[in-house]
């Protein structure tokens, strides 16, 4: 009943997730880890994105081609030209990161409500912010990892890897596997 990606709130009390019912319909949801109460953020639909929670408690998610924002100043819907599955708040809550329809990394400024493509590199997904918000880590479908420096726009290829997480502002921990003839040859 839960999608592949989840996100723990900064205070560790809520888990944002995509809830999937027995019919395969999806709803963005937040699970209160203390009470066990699951709160659906919308009704069940054919296509919703993974919700994200800012450090201030704001929530963002997609339903089809609509970005939904639940902010302190109210709810907003923003039309997108495409569906995106995973959106992530920056650590300061000022920006969202996601991938466009071709998998190009996008930065969305919540103050100006403008989006900016960060690179022409395609097939990127699952953005993760460095703790200081200066960099984004993306995975590519072929198990390659990339880091983008927001201020300079520089992109670095880290090579083969998956399941990556920031340890601090400079270090990333990830799994790297090498396959030969369909078998795992090396894993670290």
PDB file of N, CA, C and O in Angstrom, residues 4-5 50 83-88 97-106 119 121-129 136-148 155 160-166 175:
ATOM      1  N   UNK A   4       7.327   3.419  -3.658  1.00  0.00           N
ATOM      2  CA  UNK A   4       8.736   3.103  -3.430  1.00  0.00           C
ATOM      3  C   UNK A   4       9.475   4.186  -2.632  1.00  0.00           C
ATOM      4  O   UNK A   4      10.371   3.893  -1.859  1.00  0.00           O
ATOM      5  N   UNK A   5       9.115   5.441  -2.827  1.00  0.00           N
ATOM      6  CA  UNK A   5       9.839   6.543  -2.205  1.00  0.00           C
ATOM      7  C   UNK A   5       9.028   7.118  -1.049  1.00  0.00           C
ATOM      8  O   UNK A   5       7.823   7.311  -1.162  1.00  0.00           O
ATOM      9  N   UNK A  50       4.948  11.586  -5.258  1.00  0.00           N
ATOM     10  CA  UNK A  50       5.420  11.434  -3.894  1.00  0.00           C
ATOM     11  C   UNK A  50       5.365  12.786  -3.179  1.00  0.00           C
ATOM     12  O   UNK A  50       5.932  13.749  -3.659  1.00  0.00           O
ATOM     13  N   UNK A  83       3.887  15.411 -16.063  1.00  0.00           N
ATOM     14  CA  UNK A  83       3.786  14.778 -14.743  1.00  0.00           C
ATOM     15  C   UNK A  83       5.199  14.556 -14.216  1.00  0.00           C
ATOM     16  O   UNK A  83       6.100  14.185 -14.961  1.00  0.00           O
ATOM     17  N   UNK A  84       5.401  14.773 -12.941  1.00  0.00           N
ATOM     18  CA  UNK A  84       6.650  14.414 -12.286  1.00  0.00           C
ATOM     19  C   UNK A  84       6.306  13.660 -11.005  1.00  0.00           C
ATOM     20  O   UNK A  84       5.351  14.011 -10.313  1.00  0.00           O
ATOM     21  N   UNK A  85       7.054  12.641 -10.701  1.00  0.00           N
ATOM     22  CA  UNK A  85       6.726  11.760  -9.581  1.00  0.00           C
ATOM     23  C   UNK A  85       7.279  12.246  -8.243  1.00  0.00           C
ATOM     24  O   UNK A  85       6.623  12.110  -7.223  1.00  0.00           O
ATOM     25  N   UNK A  86       8.496  12.786  -8.245  1.00  0.00           N
ATOM     26  CA  UNK A  86       9.145  13.133  -6.979  1.00  0.00           C
ATOM     27  C   UNK A  86       9.518  14.610  -6.974  1.00  0.00           C
ATOM     28  O   UNK A  86      10.252  15.069  -7.854  1.00  0.00           O
ATOM     29  N   UNK A  87       9.006  15.338  -5.994  1.00  0.00           N
ATOM     30  CA  UNK A  87       9.416  16.720  -5.750  1.00  0.00           C
ATOM     31  C   UNK A  87      10.036  16.762  -4.362  1.00  0.00           C
ATOM     32  O   UNK A  87       9.650  15.996  -3.484  1.00  0.00           O
ATOM     33  N   UNK A  88      11.022  17.638  -4.166  1.00  0.00           N
ATOM     34  CA  UNK A  88      11.693  17.743  -2.870  1.00  0.00           C
ATOM     35  C   UNK A  88      11.895  19.216  -2.499  1.00  0.00           C
ATOM     36  O   UNK A  88      12.390  20.003  -3.297  1.00  0.00           O
ATOM     37  N   UNK A  97      12.754  20.885  -5.997  1.00  0.00           N
ATOM     38  CA  UNK A  97      13.509  20.267  -7.094  1.00  0.00           C
ATOM     39  C   UNK A  97      12.716  19.076  -7.599  1.00  0.00           C
ATOM     40  O   UNK A  97      12.047  18.387  -6.824  1.00  0.00           O
ATOM     41  N   UNK A  98      12.767  18.859  -8.918  1.00  0.00           N
ATOM     42  CA  UNK A  98      12.135  17.701  -9.537  1.00  0.00           C
ATOM     43  C   UNK A  98      12.758  17.485 -10.894  1.00  0.00           C
ATOM     44  O   UNK A  98      13.724  18.152 -11.265  1.00  0.00           O
ATOM     45  N   UNK A  99      12.196  16.582 -11.672  1.00  0.00           N
ATOM     46  CA  UNK A  99      12.638  16.326 -13.047  1.00  0.00           C
ATOM     47  C   UNK A  99      11.469  16.572 -13.987  1.00  0.00           C
ATOM     48  O   UNK A  99      10.329  16.254 -13.655  1.00  0.00           O
ATOM     49  N   UNK A 100      11.773  17.124 -15.172  1.00  0.00           N
ATOM     50  CA  UNK A 100      10.709  17.358 -16.149  1.00  0.00           C
ATOM     51  C   UNK A 100      10.376  16.054 -16.881  1.00  0.00           C
ATOM     52  O   UNK A 100      10.883  14.983 -16.527  1.00  0.00           O
ATOM     53  N   UNK A 101       9.557  16.129 -17.896  1.00  0.00           N
ATOM     54  CA  UNK A 101       9.087  14.937 -18.615  1.00  0.00           C
ATOM     55  C   UNK A 101      10.226  14.134 -19.238  1.00  0.00           C
ATOM     56  O   UNK A 101      10.116  12.919 -19.397  1.00  0.00           O
ATOM     57  N   UNK A 102      11.330  14.795 -19.596  1.00  0.00           N
ATOM     58  CA  UNK A 102      12.482  14.106 -20.175  1.00  0.00           C
ATOM     59  C   UNK A 102      13.538  13.764 -19.135  1.00  0.00           C
ATOM     60  O   UNK A 102      14.612  13.275 -19.473  1.00  0.00           O
ATOM     61  N   UNK A 103      13.257  14.056 -17.874  1.00  0.00           N
ATOM     62  CA  UNK A 103      14.199  13.756 -16.807  1.00  0.00           C
ATOM     63  C   UNK A 103      15.261  14.818 -16.606  1.00  0.00           C
ATOM     64  O   UNK A 103      16.265  14.572 -15.943  1.00  0.00           O
ATOM     65  N   UNK A 104      15.067  16.011 -17.162  1.00  0.00           N
ATOM     66  CA  UNK A 104      16.015  17.105 -16.916  1.00  0.00           C
ATOM     67  C   UNK A 104      15.730  17.695 -15.535  1.00  0.00           C
ATOM     68  O   UNK A 104      14.571  17.865 -15.156  1.00  0.00           O
ATOM     69  N   UNK A 105      16.776  18.033 -14.765  1.00  0.00           N
ATOM     70  CA  UNK A 105      16.578  18.566 -13.416  1.00  0.00           C
ATOM     71  C   UNK A 105      15.991  19.975 -13.442  1.00  0.00           C
ATOM     72  O   UNK A 105      16.435  20.825 -14.211  1.00  0.00           O
ATOM     73  N   UNK A 106      15.001  20.209 -12.574  1.00  0.00           N
ATOM     74  CA  UNK A 106      14.294  21.484 -12.506  1.00  0.00           C
ATOM     75  C   UNK A 106      14.370  22.040 -11.097  1.00  0.00           C
ATOM     76  O   UNK A 106      14.234  21.307 -10.114  1.00  0.00           O
ATOM     77  N   UNK A 119      19.962  21.654 -16.126  1.00  0.00           N
ATOM     78  CA  UNK A 119      20.889  20.967 -17.029  1.00  0.00           C
ATOM     79  C   UNK A 119      20.088  20.338 -18.160  1.00  0.00           C
ATOM     80  O   UNK A 119      18.905  20.056 -18.003  1.00  0.00           O
ATOM     81  N   UNK A 121      20.989  17.424 -19.201  1.00  0.00           N
ATOM     82  CA  UNK A 121      21.142  15.988 -18.960  1.00  0.00           C
ATOM     83  C   UNK A 121      19.763  15.382 -18.717  1.00  0.00           C
ATOM     84  O   UNK A 121      18.983  15.915 -17.944  1.00  0.00           O
ATOM     85  N   UNK A 122      19.474  14.285 -19.383  1.00  0.00           N
ATOM     86  CA  UNK A 122      18.137  13.687 -19.287  1.00  0.00           C
ATOM     87  C   UNK A 122      18.159  12.395 -18.472  1.00  0.00           C
ATOM     88  O   UNK A 122      19.217  11.898 -18.108  1.00  0.00           O
ATOM     89  N   UNK A 123      16.976  11.887 -18.186  1.00  0.00           N
ATOM     90  CA  UNK A 123      16.765  10.624 -17.480  1.00  0.00           C
ATOM     91  C   UNK A 123      17.227  10.683 -16.021  1.00  0.00           C
ATOM     92  O   UNK A 123      17.665   9.688 -15.457  1.00  0.00           O
ATOM     93  N   UNK A 124      17.138  11.872 -15.403  1.00  0.00           N
ATOM     94  CA  UNK A 124      17.504  12.016 -13.994  1.00  0.00           C
ATOM     95  C   UNK A 124      16.237  12.001 -13.140  1.00  0.00           C
ATOM     96  O   UNK A 124      15.184  12.462 -13.567  1.00  0.00           O
ATOM     97  N   UNK A 125      16.344  11.472 -11.946  1.00  0.00           N
ATOM     98  CA  UNK A 125      15.188  11.411 -11.048  1.00  0.00           C
ATOM     99  C   UNK A 125      15.652  11.380  -9.594  1.00  0.00           C
ATOM    100  O   UNK A 125      16.841  11.293  -9.313  1.00  0.00           O
ATOM    101  N   UNK A 126      14.700  11.432  -8.674  1.00  0.00           N
ATOM    102  CA  UNK A 126      14.911  11.326  -7.241  1.00  0.00           C
ATOM    103  C   UNK A 126      15.916  12.353  -6.708  1.00  0.00           C
ATOM    104  O   UNK A 126      16.937  11.986  -6.130  1.00  0.00           O
ATOM    105  N   UNK A 127      15.618  13.647  -6.856  1.00  0.00           N
ATOM    106  CA  UNK A 127      16.540  14.664  -6.366  1.00  0.00           C
ATOM    107  C   UNK A 127      16.663  14.642  -4.850  1.00  0.00           C
ATOM    108  O   UNK A 127      15.683  14.402  -4.140  1.00  0.00           O
ATOM    109  N   UNK A 128      17.882  14.886  -4.373  1.00  0.00           N
ATOM    110  CA  UNK A 128      18.136  14.969  -2.931  1.00  0.00           C
ATOM    111  C   UNK A 128      19.049  16.155  -2.678  1.00  0.00           C
ATOM    112  O   UNK A 128      20.118  16.276  -3.287  1.00  0.00           O
ATOM    113  N   UNK A 129      18.617  17.034  -1.785  1.00  0.00           N
ATOM    114  CA  UNK A 129      19.366  18.246  -1.461  1.00  0.00           C
ATOM    115  C   UNK A 129      20.497  17.948  -0.485  1.00  0.00           C
ATOM    116  O   UNK A 129      20.323  17.155   0.443  1.00  0.00           O
ATOM    117  N   UNK A 136      22.401  19.530  -5.447  1.00  0.00           N
ATOM    118  CA  UNK A 136      21.386  18.498  -5.648  1.00  0.00           C
ATOM    119  C   UNK A 136      22.043  17.237  -6.169  1.00  0.00           C
ATOM    120  O   UNK A 136      22.905  17.289  -7.054  1.00  0.00           O
ATOM    121  N   UNK A 137      21.620  16.123  -5.639  1.00  0.00           N
ATOM    122  CA  UNK A 137      22.058  14.811  -6.076  1.00  0.00           C
ATOM    123  C   UNK A 137      20.919  14.186  -6.858  1.00  0.00           C
ATOM    124  O   UNK A 137      19.778  14.190  -6.400  1.00  0.00           O
ATOM    125  N   UNK A 138      21.209  13.697  -8.058  1.00  0.00           N
ATOM    126  CA  UNK A 138      20.211  13.018  -8.878  1.00  0.00           C
ATOM    127  C   UNK A 138      20.726  11.642  -9.258  1.00  0.00           C
ATOM    128  O   UNK A 138      21.929  11.440  -9.427  1.00  0.00           O
ATOM    129  N   UNK A 139      19.803  10.710  -9.415  1.00  0.00           N
ATOM    130  CA  UNK A 139      20.119   9.388  -9.949  1.00  0.00           C
ATOM    131  C   UNK A 139      19.691   9.351 -11.407  1.00  0.00           C
ATOM    132  O   UNK A 139      18.742  10.018 -11.791  1.00  0.00           O
ATOM    133  N   UNK A 140      20.408   8.565 -12.202  1.00  0.00           N
ATOM    134  CA  UNK A 140      20.019   8.370 -13.593  1.00  0.00           C
ATOM    135  C   UNK A 140      19.557   6.930 -13.753  1.00  0.00           C
ATOM    136  O   UNK A 140      20.011   6.041 -13.021  1.00  0.00           O
ATOM    137  N   UNK A 141      18.670   6.705 -14.693  1.00  0.00           N
ATOM    138  CA  UNK A 141      18.086   5.382 -14.895  1.00  0.00           C
ATOM    139  C   UNK A 141      19.098   4.269 -15.093  1.00  0.00           C
ATOM    140  O   UNK A 141      18.824   3.115 -14.804  1.00  0.00           O
ATOM    141  N   UNK A 142      20.288   4.596 -15.565  1.00  0.00           N
ATOM    142  CA  UNK A 142      21.316   3.576 -15.776  1.00  0.00           C
ATOM    143  C   UNK A 142      22.215   3.392 -14.558  1.00  0.00           C
ATOM    144  O   UNK A 142      23.309   2.874 -14.658  1.00  0.00           O
ATOM    145  N   UNK A 143      21.756   3.845 -13.392  1.00  0.00           N
ATOM    146  CA  UNK A 143      22.485   3.743 -12.119  1.00  0.00           C
ATOM    147  C   UNK A 143      23.756   4.591 -12.110  1.00  0.00           C
ATOM    148  O   UNK A 143      24.793   4.181 -11.608  1.00  0.00           O
ATOM    149  N   UNK A 144      23.659   5.792 -12.663  1.00  0.00           N
ATOM    150  CA  UNK A 144      24.743   6.758 -12.594  1.00  0.00           C
ATOM    151  C   UNK A 144      24.284   7.899 -11.707  1.00  0.00           C
ATOM    152  O   UNK A 144      23.130   8.299 -11.739  1.00  0.00           O
ATOM    153  N   UNK A 145      25.191   8.427 -10.890  1.00  0.00           N
ATOM    154  CA  UNK A 145      24.870   9.515  -9.971  1.00  0.00           C
ATOM    155  C   UNK A 145      25.469  10.829 -10.452  1.00  0.00           C
ATOM    156  O   UNK A 145      26.600  10.858 -10.959  1.00  0.00           O
ATOM    157  N   UNK A 146      24.714  11.908 -10.277  1.00  0.00           N
ATOM    158  CA  UNK A 146      25.154  13.257 -10.652  1.00  0.00           C
ATOM    159  C   UNK A 146      24.910  14.223  -9.495  1.00  0.00           C
ATOM    160  O   UNK A 146      23.914  14.096  -8.781  1.00  0.00           O
ATOM    161  N   UNK A 147      25.802  15.192  -9.354  1.00  0.00           N
ATOM    162  CA  UNK A 147      25.638  16.280  -8.397  1.00  0.00           C
ATOM    163  C   UNK A 147      25.657  17.587  -9.170  1.00  0.00           C
ATOM    164  O   UNK A 147      26.508  17.791 -10.044  1.00  0.00           O
ATOM    165  N   UNK A 148      24.704  18.464  -8.851  1.00  0.00           N
ATOM    166  CA  UNK A 148      24.638  19.789  -9.466  1.00  0.00           C
ATOM    167  C   UNK A 148      24.860  20.833  -8.383  1.00  0.00           C
ATOM    168  O   UNK A 148      24.175  20.819  -7.357  1.00  0.00           O
ATOM    169  N   UNK A 155      27.789  20.567 -13.124  1.00  0.00           N
ATOM    170  CA  UNK A 155      27.295  19.224 -12.880  1.00  0.00           C
ATOM    171  C   UNK A 155      28.468  18.264 -12.887  1.00  0.00           C
ATOM    172  O   UNK A 155      29.335  18.337 -13.747  1.00  0.00           O
ATOM    173  N   UNK A 160      28.957   5.099 -11.503  1.00  0.00           N
ATOM    174  CA  UNK A 160      27.976   4.075 -11.170  1.00  0.00           C
ATOM    175  C   UNK A 160      27.608   4.124  -9.689  1.00  0.00           C
ATOM    176  O   UNK A 160      28.477   4.194  -8.834  1.00  0.00           O
ATOM    177  N   UNK A 161      26.297   4.098  -9.402  1.00  0.00           N
ATOM    178  CA  UNK A 161      25.857   4.067  -8.014  1.00  0.00           C
ATOM    179  C   UNK A 161      24.353   4.146  -7.894  1.00  0.00           C
ATOM    180  O   UNK A 161      23.644   4.510  -8.835  1.00  0.00           O
ATOM    181  N   UNK A 162      23.858   3.792  -6.722  1.00  0.00           N
ATOM    182  CA  UNK A 162      22.430   3.864  -6.436  1.00  0.00           C
ATOM    183  C   UNK A 162      22.230   4.006  -4.932  1.00  0.00           C
ATOM    184  O   UNK A 162      23.192   3.920  -4.160  1.00  0.00           O
ATOM    185  N   UNK A 163      20.988   4.222  -4.515  1.00  0.00           N
ATOM    186  CA  UNK A 163      20.636   4.350  -3.097  1.00  0.00           C
ATOM    187  C   UNK A 163      21.495   5.389  -2.391  1.00  0.00           C
ATOM    188  O   UNK A 163      21.938   5.185  -1.265  1.00  0.00           O
ATOM    189  N   UNK A 164      21.727   6.514  -3.031  1.00  0.00           N
ATOM    190  CA  UNK A 164      22.626   7.539  -2.515  1.00  0.00           C
ATOM    191  C   UNK A 164      21.944   8.420  -1.468  1.00  0.00           C
ATOM    192  O   UNK A 164      20.756   8.717  -1.571  1.00  0.00           O
ATOM    193  N   UNK A 165      22.717   8.831  -0.470  1.00  0.00           N
ATOM    194  CA  UNK A 165      22.264   9.744   0.583  1.00  0.00           C
ATOM    195  C   UNK A 165      23.411  10.686   0.940  1.00  0.00           C
ATOM    196  O   UNK A 165      24.581  10.280   0.957  1.00  0.00           O
ATOM    197  N   UNK A 166      23.074  11.918   1.248  1.00  0.00           N
ATOM    198  CA  UNK A 166      24.079  12.871   1.720  1.00  0.00           C
ATOM    199  C   UNK A 166      24.456  12.518   3.157  1.00  0.00           C
ATOM    200  O   UNK A 166      23.581  12.303   3.995  1.00  0.00           O
ATOM    201  N   UNK A 175      25.589   2.893  -2.890  1.00  0.00           N
ATOM    202  CA  UNK A 175      25.934   1.530  -3.261  1.00  0.00           C
ATOM    203  C   UNK A 175      26.463   1.542  -4.683  1.00  0.00           C
ATOM    204  O   UNK A 175      25.903   2.203  -5.554  1.00  0.00           O
TER     205      UNK A 175
END
